[in-house]
XYZ file of C-alpha atoms in Angstrom:
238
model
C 0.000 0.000 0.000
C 2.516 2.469 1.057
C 4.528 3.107 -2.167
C 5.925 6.461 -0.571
C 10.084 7.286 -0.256
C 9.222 8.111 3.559
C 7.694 6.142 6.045
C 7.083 8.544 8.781
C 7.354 12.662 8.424
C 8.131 15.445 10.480
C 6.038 18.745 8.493
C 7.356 21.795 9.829
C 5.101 24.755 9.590
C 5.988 28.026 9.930
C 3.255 30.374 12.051
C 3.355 33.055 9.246
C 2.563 30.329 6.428
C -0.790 30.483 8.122
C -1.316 34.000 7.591
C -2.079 33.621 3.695
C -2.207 36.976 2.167
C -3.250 38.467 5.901
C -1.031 40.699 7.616
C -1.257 38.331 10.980
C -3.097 35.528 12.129
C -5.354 33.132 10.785
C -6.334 32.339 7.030
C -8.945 29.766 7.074
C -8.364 28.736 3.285
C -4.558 28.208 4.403
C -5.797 25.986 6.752
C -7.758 24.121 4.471
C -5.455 23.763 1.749
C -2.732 22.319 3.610
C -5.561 19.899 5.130
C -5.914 18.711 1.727
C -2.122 18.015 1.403
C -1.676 16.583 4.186
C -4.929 14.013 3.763
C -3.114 13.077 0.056
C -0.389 11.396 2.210
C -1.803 10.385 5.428
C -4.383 8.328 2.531
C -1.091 6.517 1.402
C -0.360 5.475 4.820
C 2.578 8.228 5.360
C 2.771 8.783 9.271
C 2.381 12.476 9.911
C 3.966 14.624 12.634
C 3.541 18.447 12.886
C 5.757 21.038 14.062
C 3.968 24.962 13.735
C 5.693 27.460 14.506
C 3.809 30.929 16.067
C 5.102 34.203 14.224
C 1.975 34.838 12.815
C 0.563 36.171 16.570
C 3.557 36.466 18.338
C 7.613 36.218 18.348
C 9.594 36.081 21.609
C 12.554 37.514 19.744
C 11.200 40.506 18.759
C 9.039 41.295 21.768
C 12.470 41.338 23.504
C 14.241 43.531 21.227
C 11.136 45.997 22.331
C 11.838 45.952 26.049
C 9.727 43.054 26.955
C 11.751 40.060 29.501
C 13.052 37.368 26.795
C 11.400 34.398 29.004
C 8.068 35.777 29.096
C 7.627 36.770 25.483
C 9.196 33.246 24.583
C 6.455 31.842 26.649
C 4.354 33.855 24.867
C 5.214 32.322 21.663
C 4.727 28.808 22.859
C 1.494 29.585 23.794
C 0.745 30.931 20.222
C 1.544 27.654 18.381
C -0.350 25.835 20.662
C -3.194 28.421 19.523
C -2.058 27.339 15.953
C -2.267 23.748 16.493
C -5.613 24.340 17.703
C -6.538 26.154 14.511
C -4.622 22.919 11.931
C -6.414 20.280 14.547
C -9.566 21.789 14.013
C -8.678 21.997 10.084
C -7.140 18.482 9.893
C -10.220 16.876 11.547
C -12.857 18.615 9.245
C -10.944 16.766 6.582
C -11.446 13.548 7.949
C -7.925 13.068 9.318
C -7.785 11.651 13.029
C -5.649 14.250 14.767
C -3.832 14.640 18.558
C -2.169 17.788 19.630
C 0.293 17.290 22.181
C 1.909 20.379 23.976
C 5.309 20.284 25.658
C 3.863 22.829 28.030
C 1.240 21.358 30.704
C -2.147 22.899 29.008
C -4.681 19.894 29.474
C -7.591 21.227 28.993
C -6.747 21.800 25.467
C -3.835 19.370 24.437
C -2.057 16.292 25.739
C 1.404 16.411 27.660
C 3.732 15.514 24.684
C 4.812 11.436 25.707
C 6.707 10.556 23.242
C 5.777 6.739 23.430
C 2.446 7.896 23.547
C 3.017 10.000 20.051
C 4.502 7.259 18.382
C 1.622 5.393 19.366
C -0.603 7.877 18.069
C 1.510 7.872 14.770
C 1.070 3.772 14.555
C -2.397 4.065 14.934
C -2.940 6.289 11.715
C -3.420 9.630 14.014
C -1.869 12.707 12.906
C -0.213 14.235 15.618
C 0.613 18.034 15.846
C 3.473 19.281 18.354
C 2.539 22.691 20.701
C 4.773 24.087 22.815
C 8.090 24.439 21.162
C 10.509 22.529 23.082
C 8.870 23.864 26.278
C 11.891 25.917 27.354
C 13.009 29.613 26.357
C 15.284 30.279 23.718
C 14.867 27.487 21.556
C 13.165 28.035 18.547
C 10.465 26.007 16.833
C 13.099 24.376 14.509
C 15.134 23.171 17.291
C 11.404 21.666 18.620
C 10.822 20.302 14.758
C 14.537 18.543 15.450
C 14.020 17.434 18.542
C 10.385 16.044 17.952
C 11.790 14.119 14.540
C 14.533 12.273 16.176
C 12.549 11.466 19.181
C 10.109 10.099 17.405
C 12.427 8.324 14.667
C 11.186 10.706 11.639
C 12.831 9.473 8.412
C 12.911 12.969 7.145
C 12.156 16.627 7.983
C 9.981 18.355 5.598
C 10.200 22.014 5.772
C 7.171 23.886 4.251
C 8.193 27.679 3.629
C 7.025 30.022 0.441
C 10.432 29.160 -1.307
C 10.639 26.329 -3.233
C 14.537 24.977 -1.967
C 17.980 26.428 -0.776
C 19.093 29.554 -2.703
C 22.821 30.841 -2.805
C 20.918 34.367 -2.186
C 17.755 35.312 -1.106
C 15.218 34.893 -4.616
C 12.967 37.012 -3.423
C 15.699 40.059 -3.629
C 18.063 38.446 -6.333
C 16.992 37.641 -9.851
C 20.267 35.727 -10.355
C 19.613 33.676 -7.577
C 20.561 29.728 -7.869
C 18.982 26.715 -6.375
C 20.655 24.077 -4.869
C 18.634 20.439 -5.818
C 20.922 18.686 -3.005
C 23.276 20.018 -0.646
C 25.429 19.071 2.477
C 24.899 20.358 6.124
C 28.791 21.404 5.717
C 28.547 22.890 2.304
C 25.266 25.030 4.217
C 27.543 25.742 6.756
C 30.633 26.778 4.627
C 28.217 29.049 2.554
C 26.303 30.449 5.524
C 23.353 29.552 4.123
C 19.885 29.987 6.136
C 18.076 26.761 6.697
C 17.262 26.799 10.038
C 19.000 27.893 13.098
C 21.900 27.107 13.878
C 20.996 25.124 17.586
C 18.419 23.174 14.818
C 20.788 22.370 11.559
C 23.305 21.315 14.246
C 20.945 18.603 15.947
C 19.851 17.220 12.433
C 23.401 16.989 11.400
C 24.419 15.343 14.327
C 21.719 12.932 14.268
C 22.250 12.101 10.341
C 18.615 13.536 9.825
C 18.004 14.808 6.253
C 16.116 17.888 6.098
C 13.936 18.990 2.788
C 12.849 22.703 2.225
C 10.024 22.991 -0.451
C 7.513 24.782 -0.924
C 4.307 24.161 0.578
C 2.149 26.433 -1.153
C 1.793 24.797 -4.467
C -0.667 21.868 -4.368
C 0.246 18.401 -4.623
C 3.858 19.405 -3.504
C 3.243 17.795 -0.398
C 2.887 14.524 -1.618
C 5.383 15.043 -4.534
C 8.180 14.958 -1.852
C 6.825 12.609 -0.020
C 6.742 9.976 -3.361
C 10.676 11.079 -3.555
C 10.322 13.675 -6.512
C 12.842 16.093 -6.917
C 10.372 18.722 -5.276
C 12.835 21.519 -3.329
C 16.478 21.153 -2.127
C 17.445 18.329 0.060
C 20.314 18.653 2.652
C 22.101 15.782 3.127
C 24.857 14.008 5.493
């Protein structure tokens, strides 16, 4: 049945890709869209994990640089991807796709404690499950939680969803001649100084031999395009 290159994903989201063409929070057609992608897989018997970040209401980082204590506004943004995982839950189960948020803060009214036996349980059993809560602790971002979450729960792959469809040698949204990269090391990304993810996150993937993919998750069907092993994005390798 399962004729897909991965087995079992970890989808990171970023908050803002949940904006749409808002200036902040929460596009409802976003939502449903990436339902849709997400159900193509899940239908092929892909395991699904999600990681969401929460810049689309709040970032610690810059509520810091504004005066506010760094703890509190990273707590903040915790709190707002566990608003988002509300939000994809709610999406993800109107599409038919048996969901469990898990938050690595203690919010249980709302979301399990994140168990990771439990999760992998969840994942076994067909269940999407969606990751609040960062990593639970102040000043790690939600890529280091996307890490962290993949090799705890022994993700064959990380599958970044951005607006850019791969690794650039310049940004291509300021640089016409901008080149993409179809594969790439972690120590040619390095070397360049190329922005993947942070560095506390592309340093945990590398030292866990954890491939990452950046795509783009706007376009339909691209989803499940990387997911079948297509050439979809750049791939960073060992």
């Amino acid at each position: 049945m399962n004729s897909m290159k991965y087995k079992r994903i970890l989808l990171k989201l970023s908050g803002e890709a949940l904006m749409g063409d808002r200036q902040y929070g929460i596009d409802p057609e976003r939502l449903s869209e990436y339902a849709a992608d997400i159900k193509a897989i899940t239908d092929k018997g892909v395991e699904v994990a999600i990681v969401i970040g929460g810049g689309n209401i709040f970032r610690g980082v810059a509520g810091a640089s504004e005066g506010m204590d760094r703890v509190q506004g990273d707590h903040m943004g915790m709190l707002a991807t566990v608003i988002n995982g509300l939000a994809l839950q709610s999406a993800l189960e109107n599409a038919g796709i048996p969901t469990r948020l898990q938050s690595a803060i203690k919010i249980n009214e709302v979301a399990e404690p994140f168990i990771r036996r439990r999760a992998m349980r969840h994942l076994e059993k067909g269940r999407v499950v969606i990751f609040g809560g960062g990593t639970g602790n102040p000043y790690f971002t939600t890529d280091s939680a996307a890490v962290l979450r993949a090799i705890e729960i022994e993700a064959d792959v990380i599958l970044k969803g951005t607006r850019v469809d791969g690794i650039y040698n310049a940004d291509p949204e300021k640089d016409a001649k901008a080149t993409k990269f179809n594969t790439i090391s972690f120590d040619d990304v390095l070397r360049k100084g190329l922005k993947v993810m942070d560095t506390t996150a592309f340093t945990l993937s590398q030292e866990n031999e954890l491939p990452i993919i950046v795509f783009d998750m706007n376009k339909k069907g691209n989803l499940l395009k990387v997911v079948s092993g297509e050439n979809i994005g750049t791939k960073v390798n060992i």
